[in-house]
Amino acid sequence: MAVTTRTPGVTAGRLDRETLTSNFADLHGELSPHEAHVAADRCYFCHDAPCITACPTSIDIPLFIRQIATDTPKAAAKTIFDQNILGGMCARVCPTETLCEQACVREKSEGKPVEIGRLQRYATDVVMAEGTQPYQRAKPTGKKVAVVGAGPAGLSCAHRLAMYGHDVTVFDAKDKPGGLNEYGIAAYKSVDNFANKEVDWLLSIGGIELKQGQALGRDIALADLQNTNDAVFIGVGLDDTNKLSVPGAELSNVTDAVQFIANLRQSTDYTDIEVGRNVVVIGGGMTAIDAAVQAKLLGAENVTIAYRRGQEKMNASRWEQDLATAKGCTILPNLQPHSIAGNDTGRDTGNNAVSAIKFEYTTSTATGLQGTGETVSLAADQILMAVGQTLDGAQDGIAVKAGKIQVEGAGRTSVDGIWAGGDCASGGDDLTVTAVAQGRDAAEDIHAHLTSGD
Amino acid sequence: MADLTTDFLGIRTPNPFWLASAPPTDKEYNVRRAFEAGWGGVVWKTLGSEGPPIVNVNGARYGAVFGADRRLLGMNNIELITDRPLQTNLDEITRVKKDYPDRAMIVSLMVPCEEQAWKDVLERVTETNADGIELNFGCPHGMAERGMGSAVGQVPEYIEMVTRWCKENYNKPVIVKLTPNITDVRFAARAAKAGGADAVSLINTINSITSVNLDTMAPEPSIDGKGSHGGYCGPAVKPIAMHMVAEIARDKETAGFPISAIGGVTTWRDAAEFMAVGAGNVQVCTAAMTYGFKVVQEMISGLSDWMDSKGYTTTAELVAQAVPNVTDWQHLNLNYVAKAKIDQSLCIQCGRCYAACEDTSHQAIWMKEGRVFEVNDSECVACNLCVNVCPVENCISMEPMAVGETDPRTGQKVLAEYANWTTHPNNPSVLEKA
Ligand SMILES: Cc1cc2nc3c(=O)[nH]c(=O)nc-3n(C[C@H](O)[C@H](O)[C@H](O)COP(=O)(O)OP(=O)(O)OC[C@H]3O[C@@H](n4cnc5c(N)ncnc54)[C@H](O)[C@@H]3O)c2cc1C
Ligand SMILES: Cc1cc2nc3c(=O)[nH]c(=O)nc-3n(C[C@H](O)[C@H](O)[C@H](O)COP(=O)(O)O)c2cc1C
Ligand code: SF4
């Protein structure tokens, strides 16, 4: 019998290739030139615009929109890249509904902000399509900087340093650069291999050497980097994930949501990706939403997101939550995992697969979250854990605060000559755009330090 | 429901909306459909003398100025008068007039500046049984180079002379269509009146270049790499047309002289405004070219609704109601003091008023903590710029100060008496007298 959405267990090929292709098509789509003009005309060109303040990279939004309106999209793109070299990716992945578009005065006046994200994409796509690099390297300074991690933080830092004429070496543990742009972002937000193309484009400034498969602490030592470079930037993200600690968490098909997404992102043929019939995702952030939506798009019959606190506490924006429900996922708040049951098949081979998960209802009290004692069981042949990522292997000697590398000012760590930024550093909010901002600011600080020596 | 029936020069039409002489009125097929759609009258596309037909360019004849979403704000054209044979037009005019006796049929004319040429054409127009003629002294391109159109309209003596020929050789109303491409339109209107005209109509199109193609370095519309100035029309020209209509309406020599207003009429409101400054009816071209004949239905329902809401029962009641309030700068009350007021409950905090006031001249708006924008009455001169740039209607208003209050900007009390520049102490001529 052919595999369908109702086939029990975890299996590939629930939907045909054509359906999968359409399911994973570009979520927001491009604006045509005319649509871009109409959208751009809605911008009021506010004084000291609140959207600029709301953008973590402080892009001059009214200016770039006016440049689109006056038929100079390349100038618009330059305005964007000046502040955010990954403006193309950010246009696709930023939760604009909680950033720039939330601050738009038209959001306030009519509940319909200027479509800043899509306009940003319109402008940056023009330059990306041309493949031209708008920046030239300054004369080589002879200074060397090591950047660890080729995610948004590391790339943004590297580009800015290269622009100032420093020689940059980027070390990254994985096979491909891009960090979560390449491995984490939902497939329908970054179609057509955009992450990869964007990295190539960024590197075309020159002066950046990329070394993949080089993990700090495994293949390279921090002390060596310090000895052979004038400065070091750490942007390693949060490469480890939290696990559930309830009975049954070791059963098979209880897996990591980030890993599930990474497999999907690296696949060229989604008919090969396995997914359950009844999928339960545990968590309340962007990762939980992305895992759930993509499981649904792969053909899971039932997808439930179980979150331990009230829905208003979810880290995923309201817009993201609505996306999940619109795609047919169910969000169940106030449920904490109690235990996971196996189906007993393969018990002897040690390959007992999950068949159900029991949750306990919770309430928030003055002393914190509390179980009510009441429970509910959901059928589950696949459980995806999206309960947070953590710093993998903090480096000796660098102060860590609340699980992240402690930074002051523009990313200065407790060790002289070492900067950090992005998800791995304290103070951020785990967004691509914040990582870009921190990488850029650290680069400015490193440049100032290398040229003035303070 | 208000009665829109309008009597203009004794020609009664079901409403004051006529189609101006232009391509929409160039043939029977169009004019019949225009009447079916509800237009009160038409001025037929301008006819020339008997002879070889006019030739038009075979490339782009229209240029455009766009607003948001490609809304057509202004258009220009380099089209000439009708390029169809005279007799064809006359036959069609005759047939249509016969079938639509209750609609105005005006024939627009432009022939060389010789009395015989006018006599010849008028004889033939008379046979059509049309309701009147309009003399096209306005076309700014092509025909002007041949001594017709605006070449006549720019010389008051010619206007008077040709108008007189027409009055002598034609026994129905003669309307003189004026060109705006002139320094003071009152001279042209006075000349038309002196020549015996029954009315003036204005404006014809304004000399213009709408845009330059920066790739080919040719003005648009361009014909094989070259462009010539064309006539500008559409919503963008309304303020210019309205000023000219008002000038004629309040000129001592022409006050009360019938005016058919043309230029940018796009909605019922434009029509009402033109009539308020002295027009007896209006003519429309660009709006019909942009949206089709059906737009007249909105004009009819809109004018009628508005008249009902104001208690006007006939269109004649509203004509020239605003004329007494059109005056010269020197007569404006300098003792009137207003201040801008921002309604915080409507403010969306865009800060445009702040940028405008700050960078223009007066620095009279404060930007306070939390993007709160407030007017500093000690600096506000009530210029209205903030109102004009504010994207929210009615958010900023100009509030007059009460008599007896002290204007914090000048430290002077607001006086009850009206006083204008002619009596102002800073006026040098007042000083001389003293
Ligand atoms: C599933 C998912 C979906 C997301 N969706 C969104 C979204 O829609 N919008 C949004 O704004 N944000 C989203 N985020 C968050 C966003 O992806 C991150 O905030 C952002 O990528 C952080 O950038 P970074 O450079 O700090 O780290 P990363 O992107 O994690 O990059 C770190 C890089 O360092 C490398 N590395 C790690 N350890 C080592 C080591 N020891 N030695 C050498 N290299 C190392 C890694 O291989 C990686 O390339 C999502 C995150 C996840 C997990
Ligand atoms: C394409 C075009 C052709 C015109 N031809 C004539 C014409 O033959 N005779 C004339 O008197 N006016 C002509 N006009 C001017 C219009 O009648 C009218 O005066 C002018 O367009 C302003 O009105 P509007 O703003 O409603 O278009 C023409 C206008 C246009 C756009
Ligand atoms: S009325 Fe003029 S001067 Fe006064 S606040 Fe507005 S813009 Fe400024």
PDB file of N, CA, C and O in Angstrom, chain A residues 34 37-38 41 43-50 105-106 108-109, chain B residues 67-70 347-352 354-355 367 371 373 391:
ATOM      1  N   HIS A  34       6.068  46.927  -9.822  1.00  0.00           N
ATOM      2  CA  HIS A  34       4.885  47.766  -9.560  1.00  0.00           C
ATOM      3  C   HIS A  34       4.409  47.609  -8.121  1.00  0.00           C
ATOM      4  O   HIS A  34       4.117  48.592  -7.445  1.00  0.00           O
ATOM      5  N   HIS A  37       6.550  49.610  -5.915  1.00  0.00           N
ATOM      6  CA  HIS A  37       6.244  51.040  -5.959  1.00  0.00           C
ATOM      7  C   HIS A  37       5.040  51.371  -5.094  1.00  0.00           C
ATOM      8  O   HIS A  37       5.051  52.341  -4.342  1.00  0.00           O
ATOM      9  N   VAL A  38       4.025  50.557  -5.214  1.00  0.00           N
ATOM     10  CA  VAL A  38       2.811  50.806  -4.428  1.00  0.00           C
ATOM     11  C   VAL A  38       3.132  50.683  -2.941  1.00  0.00           C
ATOM     12  O   VAL A  38       2.739  51.523  -2.131  1.00  0.00           O
ATOM     13  N   ASP A  41       5.256  53.646  -1.767  1.00  0.00           N
ATOM     14  CA  ASP A  41       4.511  54.902  -1.673  1.00  0.00           C
ATOM     15  C   ASP A  41       3.781  55.053  -0.343  1.00  0.00           C
ATOM     16  O   ASP A  41       3.379  56.148   0.021  1.00  0.00           O
ATOM     17  N   CYS A  43       5.072  54.628   2.516  1.00  0.00           N
ATOM     18  CA  CYS A  43       5.979  55.097   3.576  1.00  0.00           C
ATOM     19  C   CYS A  43       5.858  56.610   3.729  1.00  0.00           C
ATOM     20  O   CYS A  43       5.891  57.339   2.749  1.00  0.00           O
ATOM     21  N   TYR A  44       5.744  57.059   4.972  1.00  0.00           N
ATOM     22  CA  TYR A  44       5.584  58.492   5.246  1.00  0.00           C
ATOM     23  C   TYR A  44       6.910  59.228   5.364  1.00  0.00           C
ATOM     24  O   TYR A  44       6.934  60.427   5.574  1.00  0.00           O
ATOM     25  N   PHE A  45       8.015  58.523   5.318  1.00  0.00           N
ATOM     26  CA  PHE A  45       9.329  59.170   5.454  1.00  0.00           C
ATOM     27  C   PHE A  45       9.362  59.916   6.792  1.00  0.00           C
ATOM     28  O   PHE A  45       9.664  61.099   6.869  1.00  0.00           O
ATOM     29  N   CYS A  46       9.031  59.192   7.834  1.00  0.00           N
ATOM     30  CA  CYS A  46       8.920  59.787   9.169  1.00  0.00           C
ATOM     31  C   CYS A  46      10.217  60.457   9.611  1.00  0.00           C
ATOM     32  O   CYS A  46      11.309  60.022   9.248  1.00  0.00           O
ATOM     33  N   HIS A  47      10.048  61.473  10.429  1.00  0.00           N
ATOM     34  CA  HIS A  47      11.213  62.103  11.040  1.00  0.00           C
ATOM     35  C   HIS A  47      11.763  61.170  12.119  1.00  0.00           C
ATOM     36  O   HIS A  47      10.994  60.650  12.920  1.00  0.00           O
ATOM     37  N   ASP A  48      13.079  60.951  12.134  1.00  0.00           N
ATOM     38  CA  ASP A  48      13.698  60.128  13.174  1.00  0.00           C
ATOM     39  C   ASP A  48      12.874  58.843  13.337  1.00  0.00           C
ATOM     40  O   ASP A  48      12.405  58.511  14.419  1.00  0.00           O
ATOM     41  N   ALA A  49      12.703  58.144  12.236  1.00  0.00           N
ATOM     42  CA  ALA A  49      11.672  57.111  12.139  1.00  0.00           C
ATOM     43  C   ALA A  49      11.790  56.012  13.192  1.00  0.00           C
ATOM     44  O   ALA A  49      12.879  55.486  13.438  1.00  0.00           O
ATOM     45  N   PRO A  50      10.674  55.665  13.800  1.00  0.00           N
ATOM     46  CA  PRO A  50      10.678  54.620  14.826  1.00  0.00           C
ATOM     47  C   PRO A  50      11.102  53.256  14.286  1.00  0.00           C
ATOM     48  O   PRO A  50      11.645  52.445  15.029  1.00  0.00           O
ATOM     49  N   VAL A 105       4.489  53.626  11.895  1.00  0.00           N
ATOM     50  CA  VAL A 105       3.339  54.429  12.345  1.00  0.00           C
ATOM     51  C   VAL A 105       2.056  53.988  11.651  1.00  0.00           C
ATOM     52  O   VAL A 105       0.960  54.205  12.154  1.00  0.00           O
ATOM     53  N   ARG A 106       2.169  53.369  10.517  1.00  0.00           N
ATOM     54  CA  ARG A 106       0.947  52.888   9.859  1.00  0.00           C
ATOM     55  C   ARG A 106       0.402  51.653  10.557  1.00  0.00           C
ATOM     56  O   ARG A 106      -0.778  51.340  10.436  1.00  0.00           O
ATOM     57  N   LYS A 108       0.359  51.535  13.716  1.00  0.00           N
ATOM     58  CA  LYS A 108      -0.391  52.190  14.775  1.00  0.00           C
ATOM     59  C   LYS A 108      -1.701  52.774  14.235  1.00  0.00           C
ATOM     60  O   LYS A 108      -2.743  52.664  14.860  1.00  0.00           O
ATOM     61  N   SER A 109      -1.629  53.408  13.061  1.00  0.00           N
ATOM     62  CA  SER A 109      -2.813  54.119  12.589  1.00  0.00           C
ATOM     63  C   SER A 109      -3.820  53.214  11.901  1.00  0.00           C
ATOM     64  O   SER A 109      -5.008  53.454  11.966  1.00  0.00           O
TER      65      SER A 109
ATOM     66  N   GLY B  67       1.047  59.941  -9.897  1.00  0.00           N
ATOM     67  CA  GLY B  67       1.132  59.935  -8.444  1.00  0.00           C
ATOM     68  C   GLY B  67       1.275  58.497  -7.991  1.00  0.00           C
ATOM     69  O   GLY B  67       1.623  57.624  -8.786  1.00  0.00           O
ATOM     70  N   ALA B  68       1.002  58.251  -6.710  1.00  0.00           N
ATOM     71  CA  ALA B  68       1.135  56.911  -6.165  1.00  0.00           C
ATOM     72  C   ALA B  68       0.272  55.936  -6.966  1.00  0.00           C
ATOM     73  O   ALA B  68      -0.809  56.286  -7.435  1.00  0.00           O
ATOM     74  N   ASP B  69       0.788  54.719  -7.111  1.00  0.00           N
ATOM     75  CA  ASP B  69       0.039  53.668  -7.797  1.00  0.00           C
ATOM     76  C   ASP B  69      -0.301  54.050  -9.241  1.00  0.00           C
ATOM     77  O   ASP B  69      -1.351  53.684  -9.739  1.00  0.00           O
ATOM     78  N   ARG B  70       0.572  54.806  -9.870  1.00  0.00           N
ATOM     79  CA  ARG B  70       0.388  55.242 -11.253  1.00  0.00           C
ATOM     80  C   ARG B  70      -0.934  55.967 -11.477  1.00  0.00           C
ATOM     81  O   ARG B  70      -1.552  55.866 -12.535  1.00  0.00           O
ATOM     82  N   CYS B 347      -2.835  61.623  16.594  1.00  0.00           N
ATOM     83  CA  CYS B 347      -1.444  61.663  16.144  1.00  0.00           C
ATOM     84  C   CYS B 347      -0.849  60.255  16.075  1.00  0.00           C
ATOM     85  O   CYS B 347      -1.001  59.471  17.002  1.00  0.00           O
ATOM     86  N   ILE B 348      -0.198  59.935  14.948  1.00  0.00           N
ATOM     87  CA  ILE B 348       0.434  58.622  14.820  1.00  0.00           C
ATOM     88  C   ILE B 348       1.952  58.717  15.002  1.00  0.00           C
ATOM     89  O   ILE B 348       2.685  57.772  14.757  1.00  0.00           O
ATOM     90  N   GLN B 349       2.406  59.891  15.400  1.00  0.00           N
ATOM     91  CA  GLN B 349       3.815  60.089  15.762  1.00  0.00           C
ATOM     92  C   GLN B 349       4.812  59.912  14.623  1.00  0.00           C
ATOM     93  O   GLN B 349       5.934  59.476  14.841  1.00  0.00           O
ATOM     94  N   CYS B 350       4.403  60.230  13.423  1.00  0.00           N
ATOM     95  CA  CYS B 350       5.334  60.096  12.304  1.00  0.00           C
ATOM     96  C   CYS B 350       6.390  61.201  12.329  1.00  0.00           C
ATOM     97  O   CYS B 350       7.462  61.044  11.772  1.00  0.00           O
ATOM     98  N   GLY B 351       6.049  62.349  12.935  1.00  0.00           N
ATOM     99  CA  GLY B 351       7.031  63.426  13.025  1.00  0.00           C
ATOM    100  C   GLY B 351       7.191  64.252  11.769  1.00  0.00           C
ATOM    101  O   GLY B 351       8.122  65.051  11.654  1.00  0.00           O
ATOM    102  N   ARG B 352       6.304  64.079  10.814  1.00  0.00           N
ATOM    103  CA  ARG B 352       6.452  64.868   9.582  1.00  0.00           C
ATOM    104  C   ARG B 352       6.234  66.356   9.852  1.00  0.00           C
ATOM    105  O   ARG B 352       6.896  67.202   9.250  1.00  0.00           O
ATOM    106  N   TYR B 354       6.971  67.892  12.473  1.00  0.00           N
ATOM    107  CA  TYR B 354       8.189  68.379  13.132  1.00  0.00           C
ATOM    108  C   TYR B 354       9.275  68.681  12.093  1.00  0.00           C
ATOM    109  O   TYR B 354       9.861  69.754  12.075  1.00  0.00           O
ATOM    110  N   ALA B 355       9.520  67.693  11.212  1.00  0.00           N
ATOM    111  CA  ALA B 355      10.563  67.886  10.200  1.00  0.00           C
ATOM    112  C   ALA B 355      10.243  69.094   9.324  1.00  0.00           C
ATOM    113  O   ALA B 355      11.121  69.901   9.005  1.00  0.00           O
ATOM    114  N   MET B 367       9.495  68.206  19.684  1.00  0.00           N
ATOM    115  CA  MET B 367       9.437  66.749  19.734  1.00  0.00           C
ATOM    116  C   MET B 367       9.823  66.381  21.151  1.00  0.00           C
ATOM    117  O   MET B 367      10.963  66.558  21.564  1.00  0.00           O
ATOM    118  N   ARG B 371       8.212  60.627  21.518  1.00  0.00           N
ATOM    119  CA  ARG B 371       7.670  61.079  20.234  1.00  0.00           C
ATOM    120  C   ARG B 371       6.343  61.798  20.378  1.00  0.00           C
ATOM    121  O   ARG B 371       5.409  61.570  19.611  1.00  0.00           O
ATOM    122  N   PHE B 373       4.481  65.166  19.851  1.00  0.00           N
ATOM    123  CA  PHE B 373       4.702  66.394  19.088  1.00  0.00           C
ATOM    124  C   PHE B 373       3.713  67.455  19.541  1.00  0.00           C
ATOM    125  O   PHE B 373       2.513  67.226  19.556  1.00  0.00           O
ATOM    126  N   PRO B 391      -0.131  63.189   7.594  1.00  0.00           N
ATOM    127  CA  PRO B 391      -0.855  62.171   6.826  1.00  0.00           C
ATOM    128  C   PRO B 391      -2.246  61.862   7.387  1.00  0.00           C
ATOM    129  O   PRO B 391      -3.011  61.167   6.738  1.00  0.00           O
TER     130      PRO B 391
END
